[in-house]
């Protein structure tokens, strides 16, 4: 989708399910308090489930699973998904961002920004009026990335998952603020 120096962001291809699985499991091991999913559960998934999950995203018009490569190696991932907005007038679409992660070896090299820009571009191409995400309150680097991209906090912090007392802050980027 968009090269940024040595960083390239593309949609995952079906045959890259092993790369997706490796990045996703690495993200859950590296930052267990940043995701709703838990490592132990996803480690138990059979190969077929990983393949089906990635293919469902790849072949859906409403999903955008993206892979970042830096210097030729897999460096991170992000997953965008379109959902109907909570709009009383109806017909409005929002994009939601999930699974944002950059491998430690590639942090500080604009990989996160390249991933985020690519999913924002995708959301714009789908005529979404906003992009939403949640960030762990303890994730200061991620929060700084989102703020630099124009995201602002919306609403009150929420529980990351029922089994933990970890809080996340919902954030939003309006894509067409003049129309709001």
Short mmCIF file of C-alpha atoms in Angstrom, two decimals:
data_model
loop_
_atom_site.label_atom_id
_atom_site.label_comp_id
_atom_site.label_asym_id
_atom_site.label_seq_id
_atom_site.Cartn_x
_atom_site.Cartn_y
_atom_site.Cartn_z
CA UNK A 1 0.00 0.00 0.00
CA UNK A 2 2.54 2.61 1.06
CA UNK A 3 6.33 2.49 1.31
CA UNK A 4 7.97 4.71 3.92
CA UNK A 5 11.71 4.54 3.42
CA UNK A 6 12.62 0.97 4.27
CA UNK A 7 9.07 0.29 5.58
CA UNK A 8 6.48 -1.27 3.27
CA UNK A 9 2.87 -1.96 4.24
CA UNK A 10 0.75 -4.42 2.24
CA UNK A 11 -2.36 -6.49 2.74
CA UNK A 12 -1.65 -9.96 4.02
CA UNK A 13 -1.93 -12.68 1.36
CA UNK A 14 -3.58 -16.03 2.19
CA UNK A 15 -0.28 -17.91 2.02
CA UNK A 16 1.17 -15.58 4.70
CA UNK A 17 -0.89 -17.11 7.50
CA UNK A 18 2.28 -18.42 9.19
CA UNK A 19 3.70 -14.87 9.23
CA UNK A 20 0.40 -13.58 10.61
CA UNK A 21 0.36 -16.26 13.31
CA UNK A 22 3.99 -15.58 14.28
CA UNK A 23 3.42 -11.82 14.53
CA UNK A 24 0.16 -12.18 16.42
CA UNK A 25 1.60 -14.61 18.96
CA UNK A 26 4.71 -12.46 19.34
CA UNK A 27 2.50 -9.42 19.99
CA UNK A 28 0.56 -11.23 22.69
CA UNK A 29 3.79 -12.44 24.34
CA UNK A 30 5.43 -9.01 24.12
CA UNK A 31 2.47 -6.92 25.28
CA UNK A 32 -0.07 -9.10 27.13
CA UNK A 33 -1.71 -6.05 28.69
CA UNK A 34 -2.32 -4.33 25.36
CA UNK A 35 -4.76 -6.79 23.80
CA UNK A 36 -8.10 -8.32 24.66
CA UNK A 37 -6.92 -11.72 23.41
CA UNK A 38 -4.62 -13.84 25.52
CA UNK A 39 -1.51 -15.72 24.40
CA UNK A 40 -2.34 -19.08 25.99
CA UNK A 41 -5.68 -19.27 24.19
CA UNK A 42 -4.34 -18.37 20.76
CA UNK A 43 -1.32 -20.67 21.09
CA UNK A 44 -3.81 -23.54 21.17
CA UNK A 45 -5.46 -22.61 17.87
CA UNK A 46 -5.00 -25.19 15.12
CA UNK A 47 -3.36 -24.14 11.86
CA UNK A 48 -6.69 -24.30 10.02
CA UNK A 49 -8.19 -21.69 12.36
CA UNK A 50 -5.28 -19.29 11.71
CA UNK A 51 -5.70 -19.81 7.97
CA UNK A 52 -9.46 -19.29 8.10
CA UNK A 53 -9.19 -16.19 10.29
CA UNK A 54 -6.72 -14.51 7.96
CA UNK A 55 -8.64 -15.50 4.82
CA UNK A 56 -11.88 -14.15 6.31
CA UNK A 57 -10.19 -10.78 6.73
CA UNK A 58 -8.46 -10.81 3.38
CA UNK A 59 -11.57 -11.66 1.39
CA UNK A 60 -13.93 -9.35 3.28
CA UNK A 61 -14.68 -5.90 1.88
CA UNK A 62 -15.09 -4.77 5.50
CA UNK A 63 -11.69 -5.85 6.82
CA UNK A 64 -8.11 -4.85 6.17
CA UNK A 65 -5.37 -7.03 7.69
CA UNK A 66 -2.04 -5.35 6.97
CA UNK A 67 1.57 -6.49 7.24
CA UNK A 68 4.53 -4.16 7.67
CA UNK A 69 7.94 -5.18 6.39
CA UNK A 70 11.11 -3.36 7.22
CA UNK A 71 14.36 -4.20 5.47
CA UNK A 72 12.58 -7.24 4.02
CA UNK A 73 11.53 -8.79 7.34
CA UNK A 74 8.07 -8.87 8.95
CA UNK A 75 7.98 -5.93 11.33
CA UNK A 76 4.39 -5.50 12.47
CA UNK A 77 0.70 -5.77 11.82
CA UNK A 78 -2.59 -3.92 12.09
CA UNK A 79 -6.16 -4.96 11.38
CA UNK A 80 -8.87 -2.53 10.29
CA UNK A 81 -12.55 -3.40 10.30
CA UNK A 82 -15.61 -1.45 9.16
CA UNK A 83 -18.67 -1.39 11.38
CA UNK A 84 -21.92 0.52 11.34
CA UNK A 85 -21.63 3.65 13.45
CA UNK A 86 -23.88 4.34 16.40
CA UNK A 87 -25.63 7.00 14.35
CA UNK A 88 -29.30 7.80 14.99
CA UNK A 89 -29.66 8.84 11.34
CA UNK A 90 -28.20 5.53 10.12
CA UNK A 91 -26.03 4.86 7.11
CA UNK A 92 -22.77 5.94 8.72
CA UNK A 93 -19.69 3.74 8.85
CA UNK A 94 -16.72 3.78 11.21
CA UNK A 95 -13.46 1.91 10.97
CA UNK A 96 -12.06 0.19 14.04
CA UNK A 97 -8.41 -0.64 14.50
CA UNK A 98 -7.23 -3.81 16.21
CA UNK A 99 -4.04 -5.83 16.70
CA UNK A 100 -1.61 -2.92 16.26
CA UNK A 101 1.89 -4.13 17.03
CA UNK A 102 5.46 -3.47 15.95
CA UNK A 103 8.23 -5.96 16.69
CA UNK A 104 10.74 -4.57 19.22
CA UNK A 105 13.63 -4.69 16.71
CA UNK A 106 11.73 -2.30 14.42
CA UNK A 107 10.42 0.21 16.92
CA UNK A 108 11.49 3.80 16.37
CA UNK A 109 11.68 3.30 12.59
CA UNK A 110 8.21 4.69 11.69
CA UNK A 111 6.69 1.22 11.27
CA UNK A 112 3.77 1.99 13.58
CA UNK A 113 3.04 5.25 11.77
CA UNK A 114 3.20 3.51 8.37
CA UNK A 115 0.73 0.87 9.56
CA UNK A 116 -1.59 3.46 11.05
CA UNK A 117 -1.45 5.69 7.95
CA UNK A 118 -2.23 2.70 5.72
CA UNK A 119 -5.30 1.70 7.71
CA UNK A 120 -6.49 5.34 7.83
CA UNK A 121 -6.08 5.55 4.04
CA UNK A 122 -8.10 2.33 3.70
CA UNK A 123 -10.84 3.72 5.98
CA UNK A 124 -11.01 6.89 3.86
CA UNK A 125 -11.28 4.79 0.70
CA UNK A 126 -14.27 3.04 2.28
CA UNK A 127 -15.90 6.41 3.12
CA UNK A 128 -15.72 5.82 6.86
CA UNK A 129 -16.39 8.99 8.81
CA UNK A 130 -14.12 8.05 11.72
CA UNK A 131 -11.43 5.61 12.85
CA UNK A 132 -11.71 4.24 16.38
CA UNK A 133 -9.31 2.33 18.59
CA UNK A 134 -8.57 1.68 22.23
CA UNK A 135 -5.16 1.98 23.83
CA UNK A 136 -4.01 0.62 27.18
CA UNK A 137 -3.55 3.43 29.67
CA UNK A 138 -0.07 2.09 30.36
CA UNK A 139 0.96 2.21 26.67
CA UNK A 140 2.53 5.65 26.48
CA UNK A 141 4.41 5.10 23.18
CA UNK A 142 1.23 3.89 21.48
CA UNK A 143 -0.76 6.78 22.93
CA UNK A 144 1.82 9.25 21.59
CA UNK A 145 1.65 7.62 18.15
CA UNK A 146 -2.14 7.89 18.05
CA UNK A 147 -2.15 11.50 19.27
CA UNK A 148 0.42 12.50 16.63
CA UNK A 149 -1.85 10.93 14.00
CA UNK A 150 -4.75 13.11 15.21
CA UNK A 151 -6.63 10.70 17.46
CA UNK A 152 -8.31 12.20 20.51
CA UNK A 153 -9.69 10.49 23.62
CA UNK A 154 -13.44 9.88 23.54
CA UNK A 155 -15.45 8.66 26.48
CA UNK A 156 -14.21 7.17 29.69
CA UNK A 157 -11.59 4.44 30.11
CA UNK A 158 -12.96 0.91 29.85
CA UNK A 159 -11.88 -2.53 31.03
CA UNK A 160 -9.63 -4.30 28.57
CA UNK A 161 -11.20 -7.65 29.42
CA UNK A 162 -13.36 -8.94 32.23
CA UNK A 163 -10.61 -11.10 33.71
CA UNK A 164 -8.22 -8.21 34.31
CA UNK A 165 -8.38 -4.81 35.91
CA UNK A 166 -6.57 -3.21 32.98
CA UNK A 167 -8.02 -0.04 31.50
CA UNK A 168 -8.03 1.19 27.92
CA UNK A 169 -8.84 4.64 26.59
CA UNK A 170 -11.09 4.80 23.51
CA UNK A 171 -9.73 7.22 20.91
CA UNK A 172 -11.12 8.51 17.63
CA UNK A 173 -9.92 10.23 14.49
CA UNK A 174 -12.60 12.04 12.50
CA UNK A 175 -11.89 11.64 8.80
CA UNK A 176 -14.27 14.34 7.58
CA UNK A 177 -14.50 16.77 10.52
CA UNK A 178 -16.11 19.52 8.43
CA UNK A 179 -19.09 17.22 7.79
CA UNK A 180 -19.71 16.52 11.47
#
